[in-house]
The first five atom37 places (N, CA, C, CB, O) and aatype in JSON, in Angstrom:
{
  "aatype": [2, 4, 10, 12, 16, 11, 12, 18, 11, 13, 15, 16, 11, 6, 6, 12, 18, 16, 6, 17, 15, 4, 15, 1, 18, 10, 3, 2, 9, 15, 9, 14, 12, 12, 12, 12, 2, 0, 19, 3, 3, 14, 19, 9, 0, 14, 19, 4, 15, 3, 9, 14, 9, 1, 10, 0, 4, 5, 2, 6, 1, 19, 10, 8, 19, 5, 16, 5, 4, 7, 7, 8, 10, 7, 13, 18, 6, 7, 7, 17, 10, 9, 14, 2, 7, 13, 15, 17, 10, 3, 1, 16, 10, 19, 6, 13, 9, 6, 7, 10, 19, 0, 10, 15, 11, 3, 14, 15, 12, 9, 16, 3, 15, 16, 6, 6],
  "atom_mask": [
    [1, 1, 1, 1, 1],
    [1, 1, 1, 1, 1],
    [1, 1, 1, 1, 1],
    [1, 1, 1, 1, 1],
    [1, 1, 1, 1, 1],
    [1, 1, 1, 1, 1],
    [1, 1, 1, 1, 1],
    [1, 1, 1, 1, 1],
    [1, 1, 1, 1, 1],
    [1, 1, 1, 1, 1],
    [1, 1, 1, 1, 1],
    [1, 1, 1, 1, 1],
    [1, 1, 1, 1, 1],
    [1, 1, 1, 1, 1],
    [1, 1, 1, 1, 1],
    [1, 1, 1, 1, 1],
    [1, 1, 1, 1, 1],
    [1, 1, 1, 1, 1],
    [1, 1, 1, 1, 1],
    [1, 1, 1, 1, 1],
    [1, 1, 1, 1, 1],
    [1, 1, 1, 1, 1],
    [1, 1, 1, 1, 1],
    [1, 1, 1, 1, 1],
    [1, 1, 1, 1, 1],
    [1, 1, 1, 1, 1],
    [1, 1, 1, 1, 1],
    [1, 1, 1, 1, 1],
    [1, 1, 1, 1, 1],
    [1, 1, 1, 1, 1],
    [1, 1, 1, 1, 1],
    [1, 1, 1, 1, 1],
    [1, 1, 1, 1, 1],
    [1, 1, 1, 1, 1],
    [1, 1, 1, 1, 1],
    [1, 1, 1, 1, 1],
    [1, 1, 1, 1, 1],
    [1, 1, 1, 1, 1],
    [1, 1, 1, 1, 1],
    [1, 1, 1, 1, 1],
    [1, 1, 1, 1, 1],
    [1, 1, 1, 1, 1],
    [1, 1, 1, 1, 1],
    [1, 1, 1, 1, 1],
    [1, 1, 1, 1, 1],
    [1, 1, 1, 1, 1],
    [1, 1, 1, 1, 1],
    [1, 1, 1, 1, 1],
    [1, 1, 1, 1, 1],
    [1, 1, 1, 1, 1],
    [1, 1, 1, 1, 1],
    [1, 1, 1, 1, 1],
    [1, 1, 1, 1, 1],
    [1, 1, 1, 1, 1],
    [1, 1, 1, 1, 1],
    [1, 1, 1, 1, 1],
    [1, 1, 1, 1, 1],
    [1, 1, 1, 1, 1],
    [1, 1, 1, 1, 1],
    [1, 1, 1, 1, 1],
    [1, 1, 1, 1, 1],
    [1, 1, 1, 1, 1],
    [1, 1, 1, 1, 1],
    [1, 1, 1, 1, 1],
    [1, 1, 1, 1, 1],
    [1, 1, 1, 1, 1],
    [1, 1, 1, 1, 1],
    [1, 1, 1, 1, 1],
    [1, 1, 1, 1, 1],
    [1, 1, 1, 0, 1],
    [1, 1, 1, 0, 1],
    [1, 1, 1, 1, 1],
    [1, 1, 1, 1, 1],
    [1, 1, 1, 0, 1],
    [1, 1, 1, 1, 1],
    [1, 1, 1, 1, 1],
    [1, 1, 1, 1, 1],
    [1, 1, 1, 0, 1],
    [1, 1, 1, 0, 1],
    [1, 1, 1, 1, 1],
    [1, 1, 1, 1, 1],
    [1, 1, 1, 1, 1],
    [1, 1, 1, 1, 1],
    [1, 1, 1, 1, 1],
    [1, 1, 1, 0, 1],
    [1, 1, 1, 1, 1],
    [1, 1, 1, 1, 1],
    [1, 1, 1, 1, 1],
    [1, 1, 1, 1, 1],
    [1, 1, 1, 1, 1],
    [1, 1, 1, 1, 1],
    [1, 1, 1, 1, 1],
    [1, 1, 1, 1, 1],
    [1, 1, 1, 1, 1],
    [1, 1, 1, 1, 1],
    [1, 1, 1, 1, 1],
    [1, 1, 1, 1, 1],
    [1, 1, 1, 1, 1],
    [1, 1, 1, 0, 1],
    [1, 1, 1, 1, 1],
    [1, 1, 1, 1, 1],
    [1, 1, 1, 1, 1],
    [1, 1, 1, 1, 1],
    [1, 1, 1, 1, 1],
    [1, 1, 1, 1, 1],
    [1, 1, 1, 1, 1],
    [1, 1, 1, 1, 1],
    [1, 1, 1, 1, 1],
    [1, 1, 1, 1, 1],
    [1, 1, 1, 1, 1],
    [1, 1, 1, 1, 1],
    [1, 1, 1, 1, 1],
    [1, 1, 1, 1, 1],
    [1, 1, 1, 1, 1],
    [1, 1, 1, 1, 1],
    [1, 1, 1, 1, 1]
  ],
  "atom_positions": [
    [[9.47, -25.56, -4.55], [9.13, -24.75, -5.59], [7.72, -24.27, -5.8], [9.5, -25.35, -6.65], [6.87, -25.11, -6.1]],
    [[7.42, -23.13, -5.69], [5.95, -22.9, -6.24], [5.93, -22.88, -7.77], [5.32, -21.48, -5.71], [6.95, -22.75, -8.44]],
    [[4.63, -23.02, -8.3], [4.03, -23.26, -9.58], [5.06, -22.09, -10.44], [2.14, -22.97, -9.57], [5.9, -22.41, -11.28]],
    [[4.76, -20.65, -9.99], [5.42, -19.4, -10.56], [6.59, -19.49, -10.78], [5.35, -18.33, -9.88], [7.02, -19.16, -11.88]],
    [[7.5, -19.99, -9.71], [9.22, -19.97, -10.03], [9.29, -20.59, -11.15], [10.28, -20.72, -8.99], [9.93, -20.08, -12.08]],
    [[8.61, -21.88, -11.3], [9.1, -23.02, -12.55], [8.5, -22.42, -13.95], [8.32, -24.83, -12.28], [9.05, -22.52, -15.05]],
    [[7.29, -21.78, -13.68], [6.6, -21.24, -15.21], [7.31, -19.86, -15.4], [4.65, -20.98, -15.2], [6.75, -19.19, -16.27]],
    [[8.45, -19.22, -14.79], [8.93, -18.44, -15.26], [10.34, -18.24, -15.07], [8.29, -17.65, -15.05], [11.02, -17.22, -15.14]],
    [[10.64, -19.43, -14.8], [12.24, -20.02, -14.59], [13.07, -19.37, -13.63], [13.11, -19.91, -15.89], [14.26, -19.13, -13.81]],
    [[12.41, -19.08, -12.58], [13.36, -18.76, -11.49], [13.87, -19.81, -10.83], [12.83, -17.97, -10.54], [13.16, -20.81, -10.73]],
    [[15.12, -19.81, -10.27], [15.78, -20.52, -9.37], [15.08, -20.79, -8.11], [16.92, -19.93, -9.14], [14.85, -21.92, -7.68]],
    [[14.72, -19.57, -7.47], [14.12, -19.83, -6.23], [12.73, -18.94, -6.11], [15.2, -19.48, -5.07], [12.34, -18.38, -7.14]],
    [[12.05, -18.79, -5.02], [11.11, -18.03, -4.86], [11.47, -16.54, -4.46], [10.34, -18.67, -4.01], [10.86, -15.52, -4.78]],
    [[12.62, -16.66, -3.69], [13.39, -15.37, -3.33], [13.67, -14.82, -4.47], [14.65, -15.49, -2.56], [13.3, -13.66, -4.65]],
    [[14.24, -15.4, -5.28], [15.13, -14.59, -6.57], [13.7, -14.04, -7.65], [16.5, -16.07, -7.68], [13.76, -13.17, -8.51]],
    [[12.52, -14.84, -7.27], [11.5, -14.24, -8.0], [10.51, -12.84, -7.4], [10.65, -15.43, -8.25], [9.93, -11.9, -7.95]],
    [[10.69, -13.27, -6.08], [10.57, -11.99, -5.01], [10.93, -10.98, -5.25], [11.12, -12.01, -3.93], [10.22, -9.98, -5.21]],
    [[12.13, -11.02, -5.55], [13.15, -9.92, -5.56], [13.18, -9.25, -7.02], [14.65, -10.54, -5.17], [13.2, -8.03, -7.18]],
    [[13.16, -10.19, -8.06], [12.79, -9.62, -9.49], [11.54, -8.89, -9.44], [12.61, -10.75, -10.58], [11.48, -7.72, -9.83]],
    [[10.87, -9.32, -9.13], [9.22, -8.8, -9.06], [8.54, -7.63, -8.09], [8.4, -10.05, -8.63], [7.46, -7.05, -8.23]],
    [[9.48, -7.48, -7.15], [9.3, -6.71, -6.06], [9.42, -5.22, -6.48], [10.26, -7.12, -5.02], [10.37, -4.96, -7.23]],
    [[8.54, -4.1, -6.07], [8.79, -2.93, -6.19], [9.51, -2.21, -5.35], [7.91, -2.48, -6.32], [9.74, -1.01, -5.47]],
    [[9.96, -3.09, -4.27], [10.72, -2.44, -3.12], [11.92, -1.91, -3.67], [11.07, -3.4, -1.96], [12.25, -1.07, -2.84]],
    [[12.59, -1.9, -4.4], [13.76, -1.31, -4.86], [13.46, 0.27, -5.67], [14.43, -2.46, -5.85], [14.28, 1.17, -5.87]],
    [[12.54, 0.23, -5.91], [11.74, 1.7, -6.39], [11.05, 2.55, -5.25], [10.45, 1.36, -7.49], [10.72, 3.68, -5.59]],
    [[10.83, 2.26, -4.19], [10.3, 2.82, -3.47], [10.89, 4.02, -2.79], [9.97, 2.04, -2.87], [10.1, 4.88, -2.38]],
    [[12.41, 4.21, -2.59], [13.25, 5.24, -2.19], [12.89, 6.38, -3.17], [14.79, 4.82, -2.21], [13.06, 7.52, -2.74]],
    [[12.44, 6.24, -4.36], [12.45, 7.21, -5.4], [11.03, 8.07, -5.13], [12.55, 6.44, -6.95], [10.89, 9.18, -5.65]],
    [[10.1, 7.55, -4.36], [8.76, 8.51, -4.31], [9.0, 9.56, -3.61], [7.49, 7.93, -3.7], [9.49, 9.75, -2.5]],
    [[8.37, 10.59, -4.88], [8.46, 12.15, -4.41], [7.21, 12.59, -4.57], [9.45, 13.13, -5.22], [7.11, 13.79, -4.31]],
    [[6.12, 12.02, -4.94], [4.67, 12.78, -4.62], [4.05, 12.02, -3.57], [3.56, 12.83, -5.92], [4.37, 10.88, -3.24]],
    [[3.16, 12.72, -3.07], [2.43, 11.97, -1.76], [1.58, 10.52, -2.19], [1.17, 13.16, -1.02], [0.98, 10.27, -3.24]],
    [[1.76, 9.81, -1.17], [1.62, 8.29, -1.74], [0.87, 7.76, -0.4], [3.3, 7.35, -2.18], [1.37, 8.02, 0.7]],
    [[-0.3, 7.04, -0.51], [-1.02, 6.3, 0.48], [-0.82, 4.9, 0.17], [-2.47, 6.64, 0.55], [-1.0, 4.36, -0.92]],
    [[-0.34, 4.27, 1.48], [0.05, 2.76, 1.32], [-0.82, 2.1, 2.13], [1.52, 2.36, 1.71], [-0.77, 2.34, 3.33]],
    [[-1.8, 1.14, 1.62], [-2.56, 0.58, 2.77], [-2.52, -0.83, 2.57], [-4.02, 1.09, 2.89], [-2.31, -1.42, 1.51]],
    [[-2.81, -1.42, 3.96], [-2.93, -2.99, 3.72], [-3.59, -3.39, 5.14], [-1.28, -3.86, 3.39], [-3.73, -2.57, 6.04]],
    [[-3.99, -4.78, 5.24], [-5.14, -5.13, 6.35], [-4.19, -6.45, 7.12], [-7.01, -5.76, 5.48], [-3.38, -7.1, 6.46]],
    [[-4.41, -6.69, 8.44], [-3.63, -7.61, 8.92], [-4.4, -8.83, 8.64], [-3.27, -7.39, 10.31], [-3.79, -9.84, 8.99]],
    [[-5.51, -9.02, 8.14], [-6.22, -9.95, 7.72], [-5.8, -10.54, 6.39], [-7.43, -9.51, 7.73], [-6.19, -11.68, 6.16]],
    [[-5.04, -9.9, 5.46], [-4.82, -10.01, 4.14], [-4.48, -11.61, 3.96], [-3.67, -8.96, 3.68], [-3.41, -12.04, 4.39]],
    [[-5.41, -12.49, 3.31], [-4.8, -13.89, 3.31], [-3.76, -14.09, 2.11], [-5.99, -15.01, 3.2], [-3.26, -15.2, 2.0]],
    [[-3.39, -13.01, 1.13], [-2.44, -13.05, 0.31], [-0.83, -12.58, 0.63], [-2.99, -12.38, -0.62], [0.25, -13.02, 0.26]],
    [[-1.18, -11.63, 1.38], [0.43, -10.7, 1.99], [0.62, -11.01, 3.43], [0.35, -8.71, 1.95], [-0.16, -10.85, 4.38]],
    [[1.75, -11.47, 3.39], [2.22, -11.9, 5.03], [2.59, -11.03, 5.82], [3.3, -12.75, 5.2], [3.53, -10.3, 5.52]],
    [[1.85, -10.89, 7.17], [2.26, -9.64, 7.75], [3.45, -9.16, 8.08], [1.77, -9.53, 8.65], [3.61, -8.0, 8.46]],
    [[4.43, -10.06, 7.96], [5.88, -9.44, 7.74], [6.21, -8.55, 6.59], [6.83, -10.49, 7.6], [7.12, -7.72, 6.72]],
    [[5.55, -8.65, 5.5], [5.52, -7.48, 4.44], [5.14, -6.26, 4.86], [4.68, -7.71, 3.38], [5.52, -5.35, 4.12]],
    [[4.5, -5.94, 5.8], [3.8, -4.81, 6.45], [5.2, -3.85, 6.66], [2.87, -5.29, 8.02], [5.26, -2.68, 6.28]],
    [[6.29, -4.53, 7.32], [7.49, -3.88, 7.39], [8.09, -3.11, 6.36], [8.28, -4.66, 7.67], [8.9, -2.24, 6.67]],
    [[7.77, -3.32, 5.09], [8.47, -2.6, 3.98], [7.75, -1.0, 4.02], [8.21, -3.5, 2.38], [8.37, 0.04, 4.23]],
    [[6.43, -1.13, 3.78], [5.54, 0.3, 3.81], [5.79, 0.97, 5.15], [3.81, 0.05, 3.65], [6.03, 2.18, 5.09]],
    [[5.77, 0.37, 6.4], [5.77, 1.06, 7.44], [7.21, 1.86, 7.68], [5.38, 0.15, 8.47], [7.35, 3.02, 8.05]],
    [[8.13, 0.99, 7.4], [9.66, 1.7, 7.32], [9.66, 2.62, 6.3], [10.91, 0.7, 7.02], [10.18, 3.69, 6.62]],
    [[9.25, 2.55, 5.16], [9.2, 3.67, 4.51], [8.41, 5.17, 4.7], [8.9, 3.18, 3.57], [8.8, 6.28, 4.34]],
    [[7.33, 4.83, 5.31], [6.3, 6.05, 5.88], [7.23, 6.8, 7.15], [4.56, 5.26, 6.62], [7.17, 7.98, 7.5]],
    [[8.0, 5.85, 7.65], [8.84, 6.47, 8.84], [10.02, 7.29, 8.28], [9.45, 5.28, 9.84], [10.57, 8.17, 8.94]],
    [[10.39, 6.93, 6.91], [11.63, 7.55, 6.4], [11.18, 8.42, 5.33], [12.7, 6.52, 5.89], [12.08, 9.06, 4.8]],
    [[10.17, 8.57, 4.95], [9.68, 9.53, 3.62], [8.29, 10.35, 4.24], [9.18, 8.38, 1.99], [7.3, 9.69, 4.59]],
    [[8.32, 11.77, 4.32], [7.29, 12.32, 4.68], [6.22, 12.56, 3.83], [7.61, 13.23, 5.14], [5.2, 13.2, 4.1]],
    [[6.51, 12.01, 2.8], [5.36, 12.06, 1.66], [4.67, 10.78, 1.32], [5.92, 12.55, 0.32], [4.01, 10.63, 0.3]],
    [[4.92, 9.62, 2.48], [4.33, 8.41, 2.28], [3.7, 8.19, 3.73], [5.37, 7.28, 1.75], [4.28, 8.26, 4.81]],
    [[2.05, 7.84, 3.39], [1.47, 7.41, 4.53], [0.71, 6.05, 4.32], [0.59, 8.47, 5.03], [-0.02, 5.63, 3.41]],
    [[1.22, 5.48, 5.65], [0.9, 4.06, 5.79], [-0.28, 3.78, 6.67], [2.05, 3.33, 6.32], [-0.34, 4.19, 7.83]],
    [[-1.42, 2.93, 5.98], [-2.47, 2.79, 7.19], [-2.79, 1.37, 6.93], [-3.91, 3.85, 7.19], [-3.09, 0.83, 5.87]],
    [[-2.64, 0.89, 8.15], [-3.03, -0.63, 8.16], [-4.2, -0.92, 9.04], [-1.83, -1.53, 8.66], [-4.35, -0.25, 10.06]],
    [[-4.79, -1.59, 8.81], [-6.44, -1.99, 9.35], [-6.23, -3.17, 9.94], [-7.73, -2.22, 8.16], [-5.2, -3.76, 9.6]],
    [[-7.27, -3.91, 11.13], [-6.94, -5.28, 11.69], [-7.81, -5.82, 10.22], [-7.63, -5.76, 13.6], [-7.32, -6.8, 9.66]],
    [[-8.98, -5.25, 9.66], [-9.8, -6.07, 8.75], [-9.91, -5.3, 7.16], [-11.38, -6.26, 9.51], [-9.87, -4.1, 6.89]],
    [[-10.05, -6.41, 6.33], [-10.06, -5.68, 5.13], [-9.97, -6.82, 3.68], [0.0, 0.0, 0.0], [-10.49, -6.76, 2.56]],
    [[-9.18, -7.69, 4.24], [-8.99, -8.73, 3.27], [-7.81, -8.05, 2.07], [0.0, 0.0, 0.0], [-7.16, -7.02, 2.21]],
    [[-7.81, -8.77, 1.17], [-7.02, -8.57, 0.07], [-7.64, -7.68, -1.2], [-6.66, -9.92, -0.34], [-8.52, -8.09, -1.96]],
    [[-7.0, -6.42, -1.27], [-7.49, -5.64, -2.52], [-8.93, -5.43, -2.4], [-7.19, -6.38, -3.89], [-9.6, -5.81, -3.36]],
    [[-9.55, -4.9, -1.41], [-11.06, -4.58, -1.48], [-11.57, -3.95, -0.3], [0.0, 0.0, 0.0], [-12.52, -3.2, -0.5]],
    [[-11.13, -4.09, 0.96], [-12.0, -3.54, 2.04], [-13.5, -3.4, 1.52], [-11.42, -2.1, 2.53], [-14.05, -2.31, 1.67]],
    [[-14.2, -4.47, 0.91], [-15.44, -4.49, 0.82], [-16.58, -4.23, 1.85], [-15.54, -5.45, 0.41], [-16.34, -4.66, 2.98]],
    [[-17.57, -3.72, 1.7], [-18.24, -3.52, 2.64], [-19.77, -4.07, 2.14], [-18.03, -2.08, 3.06], [-19.88, -3.97, 0.92]],
    [[-20.88, -4.58, 2.77], [-21.96, -4.9, 2.46], [-22.03, -6.41, 2.33], [0.0, 0.0, 0.0], [-21.33, -7.21, 2.95]],
    [[-23.15, -6.75, 1.28], [-23.05, -8.2, 1.41], [-22.07, -8.97, 0.66], [0.0, 0.0, 0.0], [-21.25, -8.29, 0.05]],
    [[-21.95, -10.35, 0.57], [-21.13, -11.31, -0.04], [-20.88, -11.27, -1.34], [-21.54, -12.41, 0.15], [-19.88, -11.05, -2.02]],
    [[-22.32, -11.61, -1.61], [-22.53, -11.69, -3.02], [-22.61, -10.4, -4.15], [-23.72, -12.38, -3.06], [-22.32, -10.39, -5.34]],
    [[-23.11, -9.39, -3.3], [-23.49, -8.08, -3.75], [-22.92, -7.15, -3.07], [-24.78, -7.83, -3.74], [-23.76, -6.59, -2.37]],
    [[-21.71, -6.65, -2.93], [-20.96, -5.85, -2.02], [-21.66, -4.25, -2.73], [-18.99, -6.19, -2.15], [-22.32, -4.12, -3.76]],
    [[-21.26, -3.28, -1.82], [-21.47, -1.96, -1.79], [-20.79, -1.59, -3.12], [-20.95, -1.25, -0.49], [-19.72, -2.16, -3.35]],
    [[-21.39, -0.52, -4.2], [-20.55, 0.12, -5.06], [-19.28, 0.61, -4.78], [0.0, 0.0, 0.0], [-18.33, 0.49, -5.56]],
    [[-19.22, 1.15, -3.68], [-17.9, 2.21, -3.14], [-17.64, 1.29, -2.1], [-18.21, 4.02, -2.53], [-18.62, 0.86, -1.49]],
    [[-16.4, 0.87, -1.76], [-15.49, 0.3, -0.62], [-15.19, 1.58, 0.2], [-14.02, -0.47, -1.21], [-15.24, 2.79, -0.05]],
    [[-14.86, 0.86, 1.27], [-14.21, 1.88, 2.43], [-12.97, 2.35, 1.97], [-13.92, 1.2, 3.89], [-12.54, 3.44, 2.34]],
    [[-12.25, 1.5, 1.05], [-11.07, 1.88, 0.53], [-11.23, 3.18, -0.66], [-10.43, 0.53, -0.04], [-10.41, 4.09, -0.76]],
    [[-12.19, 3.07, -1.32], [-12.77, 3.99, -2.45], [-12.87, 5.18, -1.79], [-14.19, 3.59, -3.09], [-12.28, 6.15, -2.27]],
    [[-13.56, 5.33, -0.65], [-13.79, 6.43, 0.25], [-12.55, 7.14, 0.77], [-14.55, 5.95, 1.37], [-12.4, 8.36, 0.83]],
    [[-11.65, 6.17, 1.16], [-10.64, 6.57, 2.11], [-9.73, 7.56, 1.0], [-9.76, 5.11, 2.88], [-9.34, 8.69, 1.3]],
    [[-9.5, 6.97, -0.16], [-8.71, 7.45, -1.25], [-9.23, 8.55, -1.76], [-8.53, 6.57, -2.25], [-8.46, 9.25, -2.41]],
    [[-10.37, 8.91, -1.65], [-11.13, 9.93, -2.18], [-10.8, 11.17, -1.1], [-12.76, 9.46, -2.32], [-10.34, 12.24, -1.48]],
    [[-11.05, 10.91, 0.09], [-10.58, 11.83, 1.21], [-9.03, 12.27, 1.13], [-10.82, 11.08, 2.62], [-8.61, 13.42, 1.21]],
    [[-8.39, 11.29, 0.97], [-6.76, 11.68, 1.01], [-6.46, 12.39, -0.27], [-5.7, 10.3, 1.13], [-5.48, 13.12, -0.15]],
    [[-7.05, 12.4, -1.55], [-6.83, 12.98, -2.69], [-7.54, 14.55, -2.4], [-7.46, 12.03, -3.95], [-7.09, 15.58, -2.89]],
    [[-8.54, 14.5, -1.64], [-9.29, 15.91, -1.45], [-8.43, 16.57, -0.71], [-10.73, 15.93, -0.75], [-8.13, 17.71, -1.05]],
    [[-7.83, 15.98, 0.49], [-6.66, 16.62, 1.45], [-5.41, 17.03, 0.79], [0.0, 0.0, 0.0], [-4.74, 17.95, 1.26]],
    [[-5.02, 16.32, -0.4], [-4.07, 16.76, -1.28], [-4.22, 17.92, -1.88], [-3.9, 15.97, -2.13], [-3.39, 18.81, -1.65]],
    [[-5.13, 18.11, -2.63], [-5.79, 19.32, -3.46], [-5.8, 20.27, -2.25], [-7.48, 19.03, -4.22], [-5.02, 21.21, -2.35]],
    [[-6.56, 20.2, -1.07], [-6.85, 21.29, -0.59], [-5.34, 22.0, -0.07], [-7.95, 21.01, 0.48], [-4.97, 23.17, -0.18]],
    [[-4.67, 20.84, 0.51], [-3.16, 21.31, 0.38], [-2.38, 22.29, -0.51], [-2.56, 20.32, 0.13], [-1.63, 23.2, -0.16]],
    [[-2.77, 21.87, -1.83], [-1.98, 22.39, -2.94], [-2.52, 23.76, -2.93], [-2.14, 21.6, -4.36], [-1.7, 24.67, -3.06]],
    [[-4.04, 24.11, -2.78], [-4.34, 25.08, -2.81], [-3.88, 26.39, -1.44], [-5.55, 24.7, -3.09], [-3.8, 27.6, -1.65]],
    [[-3.66, 25.74, -0.15], [-3.33, 26.76, 0.55], [-2.07, 25.67, 1.44], [-4.79, 27.58, 1.42], [-2.18, 24.79, 2.29]],
    [[-1.04, 26.22, 0.8], [0.15, 25.33, 1.6], [0.44, 25.58, 3.08], [1.55, 25.58, 0.94], [1.24, 24.91, 3.75]],
    [[-0.38, 26.75, 3.59], [0.0, 27.25, 4.98], [-0.69, 26.12, 5.9], [-0.6, 28.91, 5.33], [-0.38, 26.14, 7.09]],
    [[-1.41, 25.33, 5.54], [-2.11, 24.11, 6.0], [-1.11, 23.35, 6.72], [-2.74, 23.26, 4.85], [-1.31, 23.04, 7.89]],
    [[0.01, 23.01, 6.08], [0.98, 22.14, 6.42], [1.75, 22.75, 7.84], [1.97, 21.97, 5.1], [2.06, 23.93, 7.94]],
    [[1.99, 21.82, 8.84], [2.53, 22.14, 9.82], [3.64, 20.98, 10.21], [1.51, 22.44, 10.74], [3.54, 19.81, 9.87]],
    [[4.53, 21.45, 10.87], [5.63, 21.0, 11.18], [5.29, 19.79, 12.18], [6.49, 22.11, 11.68], [4.72, 20.21, 13.19]],
    [[5.48, 18.41, 12.18], [4.99, 17.58, 13.26], [5.73, 17.61, 14.5], [4.94, 16.28, 12.85], [5.35, 17.19, 15.6]],
    [[7.07, 18.28, 14.13], [7.97, 18.04, 15.0], [8.11, 19.39, 15.95], [9.21, 17.6, 14.26], [8.84, 19.42, 16.94]],
    [[7.35, 20.42, 15.53], [7.02, 21.5, 16.43], [6.31, 21.31, 17.52], [6.42, 22.38, 15.87], [5.43, 20.45, 17.43]],
    [[6.45, 21.98, 18.78], [5.61, 21.49, 19.73], [4.72, 23.29, 20.31], [6.77, 20.44, 21.09], [3.85, 23.29, 21.18]]
  ]
}
């Protein structure tokens, strides 16, 4: 067992993951949301990508972006000691929000992706 299970008095790590996971709340998402992860994330196992991918397929308000590189919580650019002030993630989120604002001003921009 890992340190966290003992520290927080969980019987198993699975019990801890279930209790702390946000996955039980994901079906309640009703506003646009972008979920992003990198394949090379050293903390989150690749199998965990199944949750946001499945959610994005089931909920039209969820966008899942997966990159090959980016690490954990960063997508930093520039040097290791002094990265750029804004990361790729920062710019991507700003573009996503700008798109949502544009759609809210002109809903006719929304198209049905199932139409041909």
